[in-house]
CSV table of C-alpha atoms in Angstrom, one decimal:
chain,number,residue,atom,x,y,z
D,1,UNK,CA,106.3,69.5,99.8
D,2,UNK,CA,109.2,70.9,100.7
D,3,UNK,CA,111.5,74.0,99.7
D,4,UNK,CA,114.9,73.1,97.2
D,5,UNK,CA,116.2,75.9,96.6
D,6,UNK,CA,116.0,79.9,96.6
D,7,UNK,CA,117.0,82.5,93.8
D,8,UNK,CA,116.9,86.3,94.0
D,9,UNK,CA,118.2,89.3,91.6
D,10,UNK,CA,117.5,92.9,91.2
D,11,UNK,CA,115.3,94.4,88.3
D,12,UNK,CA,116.0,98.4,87.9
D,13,UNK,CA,112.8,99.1,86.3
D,14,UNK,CA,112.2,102.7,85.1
D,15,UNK,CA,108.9,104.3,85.0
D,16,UNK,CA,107.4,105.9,81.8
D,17,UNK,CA,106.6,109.3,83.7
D,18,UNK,CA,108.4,110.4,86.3
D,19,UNK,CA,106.1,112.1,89.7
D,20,UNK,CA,106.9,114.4,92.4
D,21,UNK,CA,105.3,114.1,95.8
D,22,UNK,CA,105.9,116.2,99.0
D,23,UNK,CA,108.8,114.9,99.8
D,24,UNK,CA,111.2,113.8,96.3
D,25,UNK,CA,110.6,113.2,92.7
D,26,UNK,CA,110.4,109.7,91.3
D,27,UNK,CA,112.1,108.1,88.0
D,28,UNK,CA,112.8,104.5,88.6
D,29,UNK,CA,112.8,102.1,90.6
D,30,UNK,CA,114.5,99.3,92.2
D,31,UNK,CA,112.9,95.7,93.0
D,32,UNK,CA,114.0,92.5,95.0
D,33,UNK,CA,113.1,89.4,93.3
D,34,UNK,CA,113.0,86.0,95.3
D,35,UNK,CA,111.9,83.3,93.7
D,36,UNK,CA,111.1,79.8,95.8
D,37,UNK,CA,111.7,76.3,93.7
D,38,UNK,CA,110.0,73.5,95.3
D,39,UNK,CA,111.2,69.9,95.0
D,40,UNK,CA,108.8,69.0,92.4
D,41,UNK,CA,109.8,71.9,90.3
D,42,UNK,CA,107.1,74.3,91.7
D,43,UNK,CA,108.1,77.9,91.6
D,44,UNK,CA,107.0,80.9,93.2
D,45,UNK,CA,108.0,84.6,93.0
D,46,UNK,CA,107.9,87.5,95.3
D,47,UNK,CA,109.0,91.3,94.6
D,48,UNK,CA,110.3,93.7,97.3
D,49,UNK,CA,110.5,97.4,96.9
D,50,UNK,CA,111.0,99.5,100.2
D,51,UNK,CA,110.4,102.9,101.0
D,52,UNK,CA,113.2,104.5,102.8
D,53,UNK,CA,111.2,107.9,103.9
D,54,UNK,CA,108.7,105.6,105.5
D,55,UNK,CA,110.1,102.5,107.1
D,56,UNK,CA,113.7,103.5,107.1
D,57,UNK,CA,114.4,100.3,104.8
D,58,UNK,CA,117.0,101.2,101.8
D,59,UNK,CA,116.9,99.3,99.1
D,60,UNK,CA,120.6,98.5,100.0
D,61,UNK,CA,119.2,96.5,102.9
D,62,UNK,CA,116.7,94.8,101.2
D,63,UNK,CA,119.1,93.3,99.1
D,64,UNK,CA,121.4,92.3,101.7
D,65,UNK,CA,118.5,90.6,103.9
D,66,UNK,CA,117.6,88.4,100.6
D,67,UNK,CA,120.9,86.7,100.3
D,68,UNK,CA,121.9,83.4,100.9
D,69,UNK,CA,122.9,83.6,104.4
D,70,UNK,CA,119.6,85.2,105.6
D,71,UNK,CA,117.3,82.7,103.4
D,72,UNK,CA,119.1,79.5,103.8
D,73,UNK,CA,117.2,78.6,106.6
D,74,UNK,CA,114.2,78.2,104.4
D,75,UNK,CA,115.4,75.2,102.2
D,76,UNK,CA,114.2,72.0,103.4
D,77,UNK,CA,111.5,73.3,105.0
D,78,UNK,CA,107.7,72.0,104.5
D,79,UNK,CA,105.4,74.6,102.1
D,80,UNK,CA,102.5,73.4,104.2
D,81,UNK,CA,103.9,75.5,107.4
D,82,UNK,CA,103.4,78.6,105.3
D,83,UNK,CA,102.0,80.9,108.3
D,84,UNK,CA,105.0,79.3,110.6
D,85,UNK,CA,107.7,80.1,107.8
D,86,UNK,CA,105.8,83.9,107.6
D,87,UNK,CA,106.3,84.4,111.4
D,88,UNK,CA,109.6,82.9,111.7
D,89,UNK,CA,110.2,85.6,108.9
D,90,UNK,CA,109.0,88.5,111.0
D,91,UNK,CA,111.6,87.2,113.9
D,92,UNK,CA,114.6,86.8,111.4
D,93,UNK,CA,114.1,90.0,109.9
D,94,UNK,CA,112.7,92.5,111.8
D,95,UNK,CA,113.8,95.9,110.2
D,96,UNK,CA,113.4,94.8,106.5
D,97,UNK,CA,109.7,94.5,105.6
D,98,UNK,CA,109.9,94.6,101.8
D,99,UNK,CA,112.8,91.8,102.1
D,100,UNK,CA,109.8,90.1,104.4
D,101,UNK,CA,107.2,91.2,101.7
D,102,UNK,CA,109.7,90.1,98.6
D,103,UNK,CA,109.7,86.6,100.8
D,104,UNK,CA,106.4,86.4,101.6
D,105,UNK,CA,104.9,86.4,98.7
D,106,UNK,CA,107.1,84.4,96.9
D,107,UNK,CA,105.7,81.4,99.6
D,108,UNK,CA,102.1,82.4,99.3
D,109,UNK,CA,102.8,81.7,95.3
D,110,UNK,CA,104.2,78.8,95.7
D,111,UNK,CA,101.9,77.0,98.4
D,112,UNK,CA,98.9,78.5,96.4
D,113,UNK,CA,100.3,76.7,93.0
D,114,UNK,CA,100.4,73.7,95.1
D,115,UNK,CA,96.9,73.8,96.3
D,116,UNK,CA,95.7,74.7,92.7
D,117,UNK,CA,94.3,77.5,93.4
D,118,UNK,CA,94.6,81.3,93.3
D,119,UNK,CA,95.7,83.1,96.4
D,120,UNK,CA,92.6,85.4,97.0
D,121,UNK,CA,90.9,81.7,96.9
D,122,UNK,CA,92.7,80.1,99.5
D,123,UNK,CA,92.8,83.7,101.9
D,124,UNK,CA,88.9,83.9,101.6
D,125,UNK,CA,87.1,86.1,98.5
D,126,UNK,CA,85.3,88.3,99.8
D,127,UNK,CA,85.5,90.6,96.3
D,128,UNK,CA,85.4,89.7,93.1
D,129,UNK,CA,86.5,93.9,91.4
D,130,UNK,CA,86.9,96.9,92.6
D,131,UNK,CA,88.4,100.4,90.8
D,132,UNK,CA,92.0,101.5,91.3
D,133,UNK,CA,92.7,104.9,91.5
D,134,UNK,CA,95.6,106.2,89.4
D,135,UNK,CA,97.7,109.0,91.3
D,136,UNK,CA,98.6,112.4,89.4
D,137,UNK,CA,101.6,113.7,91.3
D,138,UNK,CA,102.0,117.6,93.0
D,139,UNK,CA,101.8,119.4,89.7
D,140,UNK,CA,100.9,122.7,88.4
D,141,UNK,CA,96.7,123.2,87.1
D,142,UNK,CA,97.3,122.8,84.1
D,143,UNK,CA,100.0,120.2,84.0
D,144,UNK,CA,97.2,118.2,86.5
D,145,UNK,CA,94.5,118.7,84.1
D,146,UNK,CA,96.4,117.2,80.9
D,147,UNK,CA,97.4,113.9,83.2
D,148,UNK,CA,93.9,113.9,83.9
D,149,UNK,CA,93.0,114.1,80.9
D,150,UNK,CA,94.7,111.1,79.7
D,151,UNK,CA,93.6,109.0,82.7
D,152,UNK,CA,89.9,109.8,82.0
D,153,UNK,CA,90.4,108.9,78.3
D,154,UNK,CA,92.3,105.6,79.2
D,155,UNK,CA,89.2,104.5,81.3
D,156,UNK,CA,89.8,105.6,84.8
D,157,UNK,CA,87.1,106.8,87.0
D,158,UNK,CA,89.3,106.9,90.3
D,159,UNK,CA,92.0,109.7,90.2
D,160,UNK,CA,94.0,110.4,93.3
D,161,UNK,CA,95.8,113.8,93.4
D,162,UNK,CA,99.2,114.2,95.6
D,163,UNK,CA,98.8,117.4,97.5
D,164,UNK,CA,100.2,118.7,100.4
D,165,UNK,CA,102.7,121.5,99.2
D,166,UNK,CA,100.4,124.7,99.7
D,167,UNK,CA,96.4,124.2,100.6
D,168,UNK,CA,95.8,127.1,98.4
D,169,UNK,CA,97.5,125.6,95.1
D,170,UNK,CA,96.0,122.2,96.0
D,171,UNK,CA,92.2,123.4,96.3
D,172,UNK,CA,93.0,125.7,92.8
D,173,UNK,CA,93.5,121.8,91.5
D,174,UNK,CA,90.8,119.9,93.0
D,175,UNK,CA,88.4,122.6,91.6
D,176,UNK,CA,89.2,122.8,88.5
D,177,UNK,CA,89.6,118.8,88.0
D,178,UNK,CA,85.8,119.3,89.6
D,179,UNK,CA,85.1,122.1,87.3
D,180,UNK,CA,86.2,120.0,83.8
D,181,UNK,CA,84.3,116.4,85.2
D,182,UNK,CA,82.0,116.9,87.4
D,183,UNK,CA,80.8,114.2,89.2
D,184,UNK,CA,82.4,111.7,86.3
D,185,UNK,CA,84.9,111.1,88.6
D,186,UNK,CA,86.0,110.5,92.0
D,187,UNK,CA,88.9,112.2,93.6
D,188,UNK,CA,91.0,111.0,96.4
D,189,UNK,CA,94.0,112.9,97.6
D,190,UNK,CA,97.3,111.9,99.2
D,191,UNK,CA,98.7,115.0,101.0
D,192,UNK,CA,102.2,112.6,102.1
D,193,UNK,CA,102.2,114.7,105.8
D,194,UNK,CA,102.2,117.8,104.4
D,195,UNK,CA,99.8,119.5,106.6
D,196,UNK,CA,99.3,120.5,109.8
D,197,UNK,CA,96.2,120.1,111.6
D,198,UNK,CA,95.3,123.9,111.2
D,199,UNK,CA,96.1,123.6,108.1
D,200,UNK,CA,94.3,120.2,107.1
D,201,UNK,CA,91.0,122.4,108.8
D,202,UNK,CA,91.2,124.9,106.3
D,203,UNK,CA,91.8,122.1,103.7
D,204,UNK,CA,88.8,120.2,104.7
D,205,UNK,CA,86.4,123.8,104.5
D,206,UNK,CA,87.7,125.0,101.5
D,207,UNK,CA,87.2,121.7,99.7
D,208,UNK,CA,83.9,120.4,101.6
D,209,UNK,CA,81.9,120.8,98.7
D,210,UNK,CA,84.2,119.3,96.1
D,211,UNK,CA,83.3,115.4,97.4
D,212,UNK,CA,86.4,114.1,98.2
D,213,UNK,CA,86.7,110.4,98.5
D,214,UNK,CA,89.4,110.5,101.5
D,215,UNK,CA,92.7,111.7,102.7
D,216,UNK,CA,95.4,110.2,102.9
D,217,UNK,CA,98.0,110.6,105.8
D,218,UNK,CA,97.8,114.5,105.9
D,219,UNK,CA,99.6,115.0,109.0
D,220,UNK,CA,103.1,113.5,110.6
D,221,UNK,CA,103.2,110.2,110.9
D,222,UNK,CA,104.2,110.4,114.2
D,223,UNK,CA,100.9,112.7,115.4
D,224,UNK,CA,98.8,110.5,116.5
D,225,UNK,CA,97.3,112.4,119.3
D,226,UNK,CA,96.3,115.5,116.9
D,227,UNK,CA,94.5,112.9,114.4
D,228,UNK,CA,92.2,112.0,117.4
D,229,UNK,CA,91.5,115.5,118.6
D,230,UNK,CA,90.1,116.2,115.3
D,231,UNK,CA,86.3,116.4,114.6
D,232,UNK,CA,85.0,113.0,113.4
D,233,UNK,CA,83.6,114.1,110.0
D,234,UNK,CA,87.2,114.9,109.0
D,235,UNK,CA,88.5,111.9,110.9
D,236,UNK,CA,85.9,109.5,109.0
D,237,UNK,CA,88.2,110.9,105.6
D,238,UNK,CA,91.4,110.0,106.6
D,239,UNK,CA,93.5,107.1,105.8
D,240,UNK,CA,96.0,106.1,107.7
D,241,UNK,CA,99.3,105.3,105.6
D,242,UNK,CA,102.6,106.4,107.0
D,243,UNK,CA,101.1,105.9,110.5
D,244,UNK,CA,100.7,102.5,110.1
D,245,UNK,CA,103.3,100.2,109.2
D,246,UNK,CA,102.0,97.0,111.2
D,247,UNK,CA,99.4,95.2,113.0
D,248,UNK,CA,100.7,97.0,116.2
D,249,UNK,CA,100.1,100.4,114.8
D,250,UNK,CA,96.8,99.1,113.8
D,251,UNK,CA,95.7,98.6,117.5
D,252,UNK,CA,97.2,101.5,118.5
D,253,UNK,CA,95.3,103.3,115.6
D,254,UNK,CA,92.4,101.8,115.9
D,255,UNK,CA,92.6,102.3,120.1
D,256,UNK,CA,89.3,104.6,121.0
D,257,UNK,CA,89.1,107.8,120.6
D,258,UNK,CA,90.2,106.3,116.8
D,259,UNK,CA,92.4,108.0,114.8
D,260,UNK,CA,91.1,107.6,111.3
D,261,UNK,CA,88.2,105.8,109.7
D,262,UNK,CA,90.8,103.9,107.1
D,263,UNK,CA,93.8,102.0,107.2
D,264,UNK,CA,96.1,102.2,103.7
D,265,UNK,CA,97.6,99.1,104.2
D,266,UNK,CA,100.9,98.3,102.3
D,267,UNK,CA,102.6,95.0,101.7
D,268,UNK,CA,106.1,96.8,101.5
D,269,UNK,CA,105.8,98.6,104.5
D,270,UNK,CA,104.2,95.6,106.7
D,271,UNK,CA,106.1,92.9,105.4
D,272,UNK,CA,103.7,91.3,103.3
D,273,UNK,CA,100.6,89.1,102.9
D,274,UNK,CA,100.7,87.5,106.4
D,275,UNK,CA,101.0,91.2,108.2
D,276,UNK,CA,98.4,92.8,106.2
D,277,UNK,CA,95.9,89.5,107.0
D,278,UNK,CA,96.5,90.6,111.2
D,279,UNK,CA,96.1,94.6,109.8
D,280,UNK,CA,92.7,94.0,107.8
D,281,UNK,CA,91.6,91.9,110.7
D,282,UNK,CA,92.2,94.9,113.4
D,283,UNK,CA,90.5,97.3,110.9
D,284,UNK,CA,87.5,94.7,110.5
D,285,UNK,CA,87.3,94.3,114.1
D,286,UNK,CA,87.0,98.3,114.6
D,287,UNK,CA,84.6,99.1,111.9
D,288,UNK,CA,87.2,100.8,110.0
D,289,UNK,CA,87.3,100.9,106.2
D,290,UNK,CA,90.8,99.6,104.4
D,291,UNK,CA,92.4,101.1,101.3
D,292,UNK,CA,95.3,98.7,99.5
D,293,UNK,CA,98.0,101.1,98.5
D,294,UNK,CA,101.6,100.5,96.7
D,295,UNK,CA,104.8,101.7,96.4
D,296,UNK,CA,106.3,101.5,92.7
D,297,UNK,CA,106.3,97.7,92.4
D,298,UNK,CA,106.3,95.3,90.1
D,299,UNK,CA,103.1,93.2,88.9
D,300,UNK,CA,104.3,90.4,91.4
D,301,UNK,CA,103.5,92.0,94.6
D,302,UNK,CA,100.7,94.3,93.3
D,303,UNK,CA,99.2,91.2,92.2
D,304,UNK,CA,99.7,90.1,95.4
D,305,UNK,CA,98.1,93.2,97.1
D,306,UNK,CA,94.9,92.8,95.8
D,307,UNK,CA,94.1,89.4,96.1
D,308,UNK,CA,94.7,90.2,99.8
D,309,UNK,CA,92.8,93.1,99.1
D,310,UNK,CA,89.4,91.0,98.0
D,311,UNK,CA,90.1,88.3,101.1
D,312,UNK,CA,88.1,91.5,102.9
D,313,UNK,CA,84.8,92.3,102.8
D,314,UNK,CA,85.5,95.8,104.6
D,315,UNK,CA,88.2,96.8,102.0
D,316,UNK,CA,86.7,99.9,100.1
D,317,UNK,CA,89.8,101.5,98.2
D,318,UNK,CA,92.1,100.1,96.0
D,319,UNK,CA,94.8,102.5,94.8
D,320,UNK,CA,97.3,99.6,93.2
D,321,UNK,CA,98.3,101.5,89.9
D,322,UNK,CA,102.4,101.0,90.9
D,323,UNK,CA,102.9,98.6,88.0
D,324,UNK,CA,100.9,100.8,85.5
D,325,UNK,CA,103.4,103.2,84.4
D,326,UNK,CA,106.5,101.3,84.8
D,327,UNK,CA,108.5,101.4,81.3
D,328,UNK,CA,109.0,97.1,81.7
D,329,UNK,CA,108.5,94.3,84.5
D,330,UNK,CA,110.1,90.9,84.9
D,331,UNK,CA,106.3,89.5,84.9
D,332,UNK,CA,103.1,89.5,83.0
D,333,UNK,CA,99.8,88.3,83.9
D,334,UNK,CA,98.4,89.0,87.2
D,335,UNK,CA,95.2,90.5,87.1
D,336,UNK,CA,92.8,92.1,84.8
D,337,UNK,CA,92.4,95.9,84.2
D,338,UNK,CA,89.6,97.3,82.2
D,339,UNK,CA,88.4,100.7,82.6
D,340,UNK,CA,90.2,101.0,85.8
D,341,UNK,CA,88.2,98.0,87.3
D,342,UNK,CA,90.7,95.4,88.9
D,343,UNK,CA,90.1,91.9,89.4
D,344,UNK,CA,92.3,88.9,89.9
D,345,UNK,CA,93.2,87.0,86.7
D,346,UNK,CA,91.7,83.3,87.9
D,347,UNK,CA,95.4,81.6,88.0
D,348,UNK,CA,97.1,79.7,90.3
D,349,UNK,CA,98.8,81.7,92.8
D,350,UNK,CA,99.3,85.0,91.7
D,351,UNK,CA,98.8,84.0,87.9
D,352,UNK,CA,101.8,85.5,86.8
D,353,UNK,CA,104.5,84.4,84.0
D,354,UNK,CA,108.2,85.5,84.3
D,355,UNK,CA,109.5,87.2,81.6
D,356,UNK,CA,113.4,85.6,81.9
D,357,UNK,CA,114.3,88.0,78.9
D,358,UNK,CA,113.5,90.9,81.6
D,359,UNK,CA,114.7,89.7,84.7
């Protein structure tokens, strides 16, 4: 079965309500489409949306490593080599791992239609559902409590809360989300580097007894030292996210003393399915927990995200709400969301349906 012929465009898609985290304030958002067209008429479609703060990738250069002249090498090429044609992607674009991801998962679609079966099928199911969390960005008490608010009433039992701006304002939140639901929710937070490690102490007292499910990336990405001098009850609660941007940071990560008890693992900042396989793998291999995360992104590659997600029985957290308030996509399908419980949707592949009047 081999490759005939590639196709990729741009989708701007805007979201519904825009968020602010530590570092900017989000609207909209631009994906990469690839699609892959087999020579029986097969298709499969991948989605690519990079994060420049994180892995230095602009969307500009996501574009550019999707055209012709970067791709071409992939038409005539055999399906069945998909983990050869994933490597030989890691060598021919190194820098660009939403271009890789975009790529990526466009291939696992395909080769998994051809099979007949749905990705998380062929990568090994180890899950079957798990609950997202949905993220509330760095907003004021009561602005926090009125998102909340809607979340709760839209079925969500997960909510993860964007901190990192001022430990005092972001324990004033956490305690009064506690305060209104008790112990009818779970909260997570994403603090996006914003503390120090004194300052991520004093967090981690002045919100021990709100039972927090973990932190996410609280200190510079780059810190790696000061995440493993820290006592291992706080360690156990952080997730690893800007720290970790591929199954070499994994090691290093996961290199005792260990720097975190989870690993967020993204497909846009590792380059995709393949990548995140080798990361879960490290993580399984250590006894550390994984959490699936996302950037803004279209069904395609959350789809994509957590059927890799349920190929691991060690994979704890799911936090794969970027399609959820996006205004429009270029697919449906997918999986299936009921009160905030994810599970694939049984289809082929990814089980998705382009929407061509969208794209």
């Amino acid at each position: 079965m081999k490759i005939k012929e590639i196709n990729v465009w741009k989708a701007d898609l805007e979201l519904t309500r825009p968020y602010t985290i530590a570092f900017k304030t989000v609207s909209a958002v631009e994906n990469v489409l690839v699609e892959l067209v087999a020579e029986n008429g097969l298709t499969g479609i991948g989605a690519g949306n990079p994060s420049k703060e994180v892995t230095g990738e602009a969307f500009a250069t996501t574009w550019q490593a999707v055209q012709p002249e970067n791709l071409d090498w992939l038409v005539g090429r055999d399906l069945r080599e998909v983990k050869q044609l994933c490597e030989e992607l890691t060598e021919r674009l190194p820098h660009n791992p939403a271009a890789r991801a975009a790529v990526d998962i466009a291939l696992h679609d395909l080769f998994c239609k051809y099979l007949e079966v749905p990705l998380v099928t062929h990568l090994g199911q180890k899950l079957t559902a798990l609950p997202t969390s949905i993220t509330i960005g760095i907003k004021n008490v009561a602005e926090t409590l009125e998102e909340a608010e809607e979340y709760v009433g839209r079925g969500f039992t997960h909510l993860k809360v964007k901190t990192g701006q001022s430990v005092e304002e972001d324990v004033e939140r956490l305690v009064k989300l506690r305060e209104v639901y008790g112990n009818r929710i779970y909260i997570r937070i994403d603090a996006n580097q914003g503390y120090s490690a004194a300052e991520l102490e004093e967090f981690c007292a002045r919100s021990a007894k709100l039972d927090l499910e973990l932190i996410e990336q609280p200190l510079q990405a780059n810190i790696i030292d000061e995440l493993r001098g820290l006592p291992a009850s706080i360690k156990d609660l952080v997730a690893a996210d800007e720290s970790l941007l591929s199954p070499a940071d994994a090691f290093k990560l996961a290199s005792p003393p260990r720097a975190c008890g989870i690993f967020n693992i993204k497909l846009m900042k590792c380059g995709g399915v393949h990548a995140a396989s080798k990361i879960g793998t490290v993580a399984q291999l250590a006894g550390i927990d994984l959490m699936w995360g996302c950037n803004d992104e279209s069904i395609v590659s959350i789809t994509a995200a957590l059927h890799a997600a349920f190929s691991f029985s060690n994979t704890k957290y799911i936090d794969l709400d970027g399609s959820l308030d996006l205004a429009k996509d270029v697919v449906s399908g997918g999986f299936l969301l009921e009160n905030g419980l994810m599970r694939p949707n049984g289809k082929a592949g990814l089980g998705v349906e382009r929407l061509k009047e969208l794209a």
